[in-house]
Amino acid sequence: MSLLVVGSVAFDAIETPFGKTDKIVGGAASYISLAASYFTRSTNLVAVVGDDFPHNFIQHLNKHGVNTEGLQIKEGEKSFFWSGKYHTDMNSRDTLITELNVLGSFDPIVPASYQDCEYLMLGNLTPKVQQTVIERLTKRPKLIVMDTMNFWMEVAMDDLRQTLKMVDVLTINDEEARQLSGEYSLVKAAAKIQEMGPKYLIIKKGENGALLFHGKQVFFAPALPLEEVFDPTGAGDTFAGGFIGYLAKTDDISFENMKNAIIFGSAMASFCVERFGTERIIDLSQRELDDRIQAFKNLVRFNIGANLSQDN
Ligand code: AMP
């Protein structure tokens, strides 16, 4: 089933305890579409870059089967630029620079050939732009997944509330869930956020895994314990790309299948953090993917018998 991905395609400069990069390719939609491409060959991208953006990355996306007809290239303008520095624990980071450049006036034009998409992934962008994309689709997709961040809760809460009413699944991290709901307990936060619109909520907890909520149902997926987390940038987006890519491939949006999708999303994210930027997820083999899924299965498999009554 075809997937439409909207989000930033950008330059990032990243500093982690392991090193520092100059401008490298990043952006939420870059990670999402690369991750999704391992599951579906029908991924369509809507984004904007300046004429400073490297053509070879666009070619990489095309090689992965990502359709870039909806990627606008603005002559004489600069691509979105973000710079961040991670703290020693790698769980938190400071944003050093955000230069919106082309993203500041982004008009998300959806090509006619994308109109039949069944799955929509709204990567982190202003809620207004996310909403515009939904409104421009002549037919509502079967599933709309949205990512957002604390920044939009601070500067565009009214728009965010409106957009939340239009989506099926929201992915955010634990701190953002607390901020959005005003509840410390993630269970209470999940209930409140579901009342705002999305009937499914994924709360990402970094190296502590992810939770999927739907009504009273909850599912937990761990993150794979890795010897070294090199660069967490884009892990959330890569997770989302694996999640929606798997759903688009299987075309099954039941809660049961979303559990599998979360495992595939977590597996993709575990690759992402092993190198800077998109380096690790640009060229994965099927064998590497299969082994990683097996590692997840081994991590959580245990055998407790049905009879738990005490001995007399
Ligand atoms: P994540 O690590 O999953 O939060 O995603 C990091 C990516 O998000 C980076 O590649 C950035 O280019 C991109 N990003 C950071 N801030 C923004 C923003 N305000 N709007 C859109 N994309 C952003």
PDB file of N, CA, C and O in Angstrom, residues 185-191 194 199-205 208-222 254-260 262-263:
ATOM      1  N   SER A 185       1.922  10.661  35.366  1.00  0.00           N
ATOM      2  CA  SER A 185       1.740   9.235  35.062  1.00  0.00           C
ATOM      3  C   SER A 185       1.504   9.076  33.564  1.00  0.00           C
ATOM      4  O   SER A 185       0.610   9.713  32.990  1.00  0.00           O
ATOM      5  N   LEU A 186       2.280   8.200  32.938  1.00  0.00           N
ATOM      6  CA  LEU A 186       2.126   8.028  31.485  1.00  0.00           C
ATOM      7  C   LEU A 186       0.795   7.367  31.143  1.00  0.00           C
ATOM      8  O   LEU A 186       0.248   7.577  30.058  1.00  0.00           O
ATOM      9  N   VAL A 187       0.259   6.580  32.070  1.00  0.00           N
ATOM     10  CA  VAL A 187      -1.044   5.944  31.831  1.00  0.00           C
ATOM     11  C   VAL A 187      -2.132   7.022  31.797  1.00  0.00           C
ATOM     12  O   VAL A 187      -2.977   7.053  30.904  1.00  0.00           O
ATOM     13  N   LYS A 188      -2.070   7.937  32.767  1.00  0.00           N
ATOM     14  CA  LYS A 188      -3.053   9.039  32.783  1.00  0.00           C
ATOM     15  C   LYS A 188      -2.835   9.958  31.580  1.00  0.00           C
ATOM     16  O   LYS A 188      -3.782  10.433  30.955  1.00  0.00           O
ATOM     17  N   ALA A 189      -1.570  10.215  31.263  1.00  0.00           N
ATOM     18  CA  ALA A 189      -1.251  11.078  30.114  1.00  0.00           C
ATOM     19  C   ALA A 189      -1.831  10.463  28.842  1.00  0.00           C
ATOM     20  O   ALA A 189      -2.441  11.169  28.027  1.00  0.00           O
ATOM     21  N   ALA A 190      -1.668   9.156  28.690  1.00  0.00           N
ATOM     22  CA  ALA A 190      -2.151   8.477  27.474  1.00  0.00           C
ATOM     23  C   ALA A 190      -3.663   8.621  27.356  1.00  0.00           C
ATOM     24  O   ALA A 190      -4.185   8.866  26.265  1.00  0.00           O
ATOM     25  N   ALA A 191      -4.368   8.476  28.481  1.00  0.00           N
ATOM     26  CA  ALA A 191      -5.829   8.586  28.442  1.00  0.00           C
ATOM     27  C   ALA A 191      -6.238   9.998  28.015  1.00  0.00           C
ATOM     28  O   ALA A 191      -7.117  10.177  27.165  1.00  0.00           O
ATOM     29  N   GLN A 194      -5.486  10.626  24.273  1.00  0.00           N
ATOM     30  CA  GLN A 194      -6.449   9.957  23.386  1.00  0.00           C
ATOM     31  C   GLN A 194      -7.751  10.758  23.293  1.00  0.00           C
ATOM     32  O   GLN A 194      -8.402  10.771  22.262  1.00  0.00           O
ATOM     33  N   LYS A 199      -6.478   7.951  18.538  1.00  0.00           N
ATOM     34  CA  LYS A 199      -6.974   6.801  19.307  1.00  0.00           C
ATOM     35  C   LYS A 199      -5.849   5.817  19.650  1.00  0.00           C
ATOM     36  O   LYS A 199      -6.040   4.860  20.402  1.00  0.00           O
ATOM     37  N   TYR A 200      -4.699   6.047  19.043  1.00  0.00           N
ATOM     38  CA  TYR A 200      -3.504   5.252  19.369  1.00  0.00           C
ATOM     39  C   TYR A 200      -2.400   6.234  19.740  1.00  0.00           C
ATOM     40  O   TYR A 200      -2.234   7.263  19.083  1.00  0.00           O
ATOM     41  N   LEU A 201      -1.669   5.891  20.771  1.00  0.00           N
ATOM     42  CA  LEU A 201      -0.586   6.770  21.201  1.00  0.00           C
ATOM     43  C   LEU A 201       0.670   5.939  21.423  1.00  0.00           C
ATOM     44  O   LEU A 201       0.627   4.924  22.129  1.00  0.00           O
ATOM     45  N   ILE A 202       1.768   6.384  20.823  1.00  0.00           N
ATOM     46  CA  ILE A 202       3.048   5.705  21.066  1.00  0.00           C
ATOM     47  C   ILE A 202       3.921   6.657  21.864  1.00  0.00           C
ATOM     48  O   ILE A 202       4.192   7.783  21.418  1.00  0.00           O
ATOM     49  N   ILE A 203       4.320   6.217  23.049  1.00  0.00           N
ATOM     50  CA  ILE A 203       5.222   7.041  23.862  1.00  0.00           C
ATOM     51  C   ILE A 203       6.611   6.408  23.804  1.00  0.00           C
ATOM     52  O   ILE A 203       6.813   5.270  24.228  1.00  0.00           O
ATOM     53  N   LYS A 204       7.564   7.183  23.236  1.00  0.00           N
ATOM     54  CA  LYS A 204       8.939   6.691  23.087  1.00  0.00           C
ATOM     55  C   LYS A 204       9.727   7.066  24.333  1.00  0.00           C
ATOM     56  O   LYS A 204       9.639   8.201  24.799  1.00  0.00           O
ATOM     57  N   LYS A 205      10.491   6.085  24.820  1.00  0.00           N
ATOM     58  CA  LYS A 205      11.261   6.335  26.036  1.00  0.00           C
ATOM     59  C   LYS A 205      12.756   6.091  25.788  1.00  0.00           C
ATOM     60  O   LYS A 205      13.458   5.587  26.672  1.00  0.00           O
ATOM     61  N   ASN A 208      14.839   3.174  26.943  1.00  0.00           N
ATOM     62  CA  ASN A 208      13.911   2.367  27.749  1.00  0.00           C
ATOM     63  C   ASN A 208      12.716   1.873  26.951  1.00  0.00           C
ATOM     64  O   ASN A 208      11.711   1.461  27.524  1.00  0.00           O
ATOM     65  N   GLY A 209      12.791   1.926  25.640  1.00  0.00           N
ATOM     66  CA  GLY A 209      11.759   1.312  24.812  1.00  0.00           C
ATOM     67  C   GLY A 209      10.596   2.228  24.481  1.00  0.00           C
ATOM     68  O   GLY A 209      10.707   3.451  24.527  1.00  0.00           O
ATOM     69  N   ALA A 210       9.471   1.600  24.130  1.00  0.00           N
ATOM     70  CA  ALA A 210       8.297   2.377  23.700  1.00  0.00           C
ATOM     71  C   ALA A 210       7.015   1.701  24.170  1.00  0.00           C
ATOM     72  O   ALA A 210       6.953   0.475  24.296  1.00  0.00           O
ATOM     73  N   LEU A 211       5.999   2.534  24.431  1.00  0.00           N
ATOM     74  CA  LEU A 211       4.696   2.023  24.872  1.00  0.00           C
ATOM     75  C   LEU A 211       3.653   2.365  23.825  1.00  0.00           C
ATOM     76  O   LEU A 211       3.647   3.486  23.294  1.00  0.00           O
ATOM     77  N   LEU A 212       2.766   1.416  23.545  1.00  0.00           N
ATOM     78  CA  LEU A 212       1.639   1.675  22.645  1.00  0.00           C
ATOM     79  C   LEU A 212       0.355   1.613  23.468  1.00  0.00           C
ATOM     80  O   LEU A 212       0.105   0.615  24.160  1.00  0.00           O
ATOM     81  N   PHE A 213      -0.431   2.682  23.417  1.00  0.00           N
ATOM     82  CA  PHE A 213      -1.703   2.725  24.150  1.00  0.00           C
ATOM     83  C   PHE A 213      -2.854   2.780  23.162  1.00  0.00           C
ATOM     84  O   PHE A 213      -2.797   3.496  22.163  1.00  0.00           O
ATOM     85  N   HIS A 214      -3.925   2.052  23.479  1.00  0.00           N
ATOM     86  CA  HIS A 214      -5.176   2.158  22.709  1.00  0.00           C
ATOM     87  C   HIS A 214      -6.305   1.791  23.662  1.00  0.00           C
ATOM     88  O   HIS A 214      -6.421   0.635  24.071  1.00  0.00           O
ATOM     89  N   GLY A 215      -7.121   2.778  24.039  1.00  0.00           N
ATOM     90  CA  GLY A 215      -8.131   2.522  25.065  1.00  0.00           C
ATOM     91  C   GLY A 215      -7.447   2.010  26.324  1.00  0.00           C
ATOM     92  O   GLY A 215      -6.502   2.615  26.815  1.00  0.00           O
ATOM     93  N   LYS A 216      -7.918   0.871  26.802  1.00  0.00           N
ATOM     94  CA  LYS A 216      -7.339   0.311  28.029  1.00  0.00           C
ATOM     95  C   LYS A 216      -6.172  -0.638  27.715  1.00  0.00           C
ATOM     96  O   LYS A 216      -5.542  -1.196  28.614  1.00  0.00           O
ATOM     97  N   GLN A 217      -5.905  -0.861  26.427  1.00  0.00           N
ATOM     98  CA  GLN A 217      -4.834  -1.801  26.056  1.00  0.00           C
ATOM     99  C   GLN A 217      -3.478  -1.094  26.057  1.00  0.00           C
ATOM    100  O   GLN A 217      -3.364   0.046  25.613  1.00  0.00           O
ATOM    101  N   VAL A 218      -2.459  -1.816  26.529  1.00  0.00           N
ATOM    102  CA  VAL A 218      -1.090  -1.282  26.513  1.00  0.00           C
ATOM    103  C   VAL A 218      -0.146  -2.368  26.033  1.00  0.00           C
ATOM    104  O   VAL A 218      -0.295  -3.539  26.402  1.00  0.00           O
ATOM    105  N   PHE A 219       0.832  -1.982  25.231  1.00  0.00           N
ATOM    106  CA  PHE A 219       1.883  -2.907  24.808  1.00  0.00           C
ATOM    107  C   PHE A 219       3.225  -2.216  25.010  1.00  0.00           C
ATOM    108  O   PHE A 219       3.357  -1.014  24.765  1.00  0.00           O
ATOM    109  N   PHE A 220       4.211  -2.988  25.451  1.00  0.00           N
ATOM    110  CA  PHE A 220       5.553  -2.431  25.674  1.00  0.00           C
ATOM    111  C   PHE A 220       6.577  -3.127  24.790  1.00  0.00           C
ATOM    112  O   PHE A 220       6.601  -4.354  24.718  1.00  0.00           O
ATOM    113  N   ALA A 221       7.397  -2.364  24.115  1.00  0.00           N
ATOM    114  CA  ALA A 221       8.516  -2.935  23.346  1.00  0.00           C
ATOM    115  C   ALA A 221       9.813  -2.366  23.901  1.00  0.00           C
ATOM    116  O   ALA A 221       9.938  -1.143  24.055  1.00  0.00           O
ATOM    117  N   PRO A 222      10.780  -3.225  24.230  1.00  0.00           N
ATOM    118  CA  PRO A 222      12.045  -2.702  24.752  1.00  0.00           C
ATOM    119  C   PRO A 222      12.885  -2.114  23.621  1.00  0.00           C
ATOM    120  O   PRO A 222      12.615  -2.367  22.452  1.00  0.00           O
ATOM    121  N   SER A 254      -4.712  -3.359  12.794  1.00  0.00           N
ATOM    122  CA  SER A 254      -5.230  -3.828  14.079  1.00  0.00           C
ATOM    123  C   SER A 254      -4.197  -3.561  15.176  1.00  0.00           C
ATOM    124  O   SER A 254      -2.997  -3.417  14.896  1.00  0.00           O
ATOM    125  N   PHE A 255      -4.666  -3.522  16.425  1.00  0.00           N
ATOM    126  CA  PHE A 255      -3.752  -3.326  17.563  1.00  0.00           C
ATOM    127  C   PHE A 255      -2.693  -4.434  17.581  1.00  0.00           C
ATOM    128  O   PHE A 255      -1.512  -4.170  17.822  1.00  0.00           O
ATOM    129  N   GLU A 256      -3.114  -5.670  17.284  1.00  0.00           N
ATOM    130  CA  GLU A 256      -2.172  -6.802  17.278  1.00  0.00           C
ATOM    131  C   GLU A 256      -1.042  -6.566  16.286  1.00  0.00           C
ATOM    132  O   GLU A 256       0.124  -6.807  16.575  1.00  0.00           O
ATOM    133  N   ASN A 257      -1.391  -6.078  15.087  1.00  0.00           N
ATOM    134  CA  ASN A 257      -0.350  -5.862  14.088  1.00  0.00           C
ATOM    135  C   ASN A 257       0.505  -4.640  14.418  1.00  0.00           C
ATOM    136  O   ASN A 257       1.676  -4.587  14.064  1.00  0.00           O
ATOM    137  N   MET A 258      -0.107  -3.669  15.114  1.00  0.00           N
ATOM    138  CA  MET A 258       0.694  -2.502  15.534  1.00  0.00           C
ATOM    139  C   MET A 258       1.795  -2.933  16.507  1.00  0.00           C
ATOM    140  O   MET A 258       2.858  -2.325  16.559  1.00  0.00           O
ATOM    141  N   LYS A 259       1.528  -3.982  17.286  1.00  0.00           N
ATOM    142  CA  LYS A 259       2.573  -4.493  18.195  1.00  0.00           C
ATOM    143  C   LYS A 259       3.785  -4.934  17.375  1.00  0.00           C
ATOM    144  O   LYS A 259       4.927  -4.638  17.715  1.00  0.00           O
ATOM    145  N   ASN A 260       3.525  -5.678  16.289  1.00  0.00           N
ATOM    146  CA  ASN A 260       4.635  -6.116  15.428  1.00  0.00           C
ATOM    147  C   ASN A 260       5.333  -4.898  14.821  1.00  0.00           C
ATOM    148  O   ASN A 260       6.563  -4.845  14.749  1.00  0.00           O
ATOM    149  N   ILE A 262       5.681  -2.014  15.981  1.00  0.00           N
ATOM    150  CA  ILE A 262       6.533  -1.332  16.968  1.00  0.00           C
ATOM    151  C   ILE A 262       7.879  -2.044  17.104  1.00  0.00           C
ATOM    152  O   ILE A 262       8.920  -1.417  17.286  1.00  0.00           O
ATOM    153  N   ILE A 263       7.845  -3.362  17.001  1.00  0.00           N
ATOM    154  CA  ILE A 263       9.112  -4.111  17.071  1.00  0.00           C
ATOM    155  C   ILE A 263       9.969  -3.779  15.841  1.00  0.00           C
ATOM    156  O   ILE A 263      11.179  -3.537  15.947  1.00  0.00           O
TER     157      ILE A 263
END
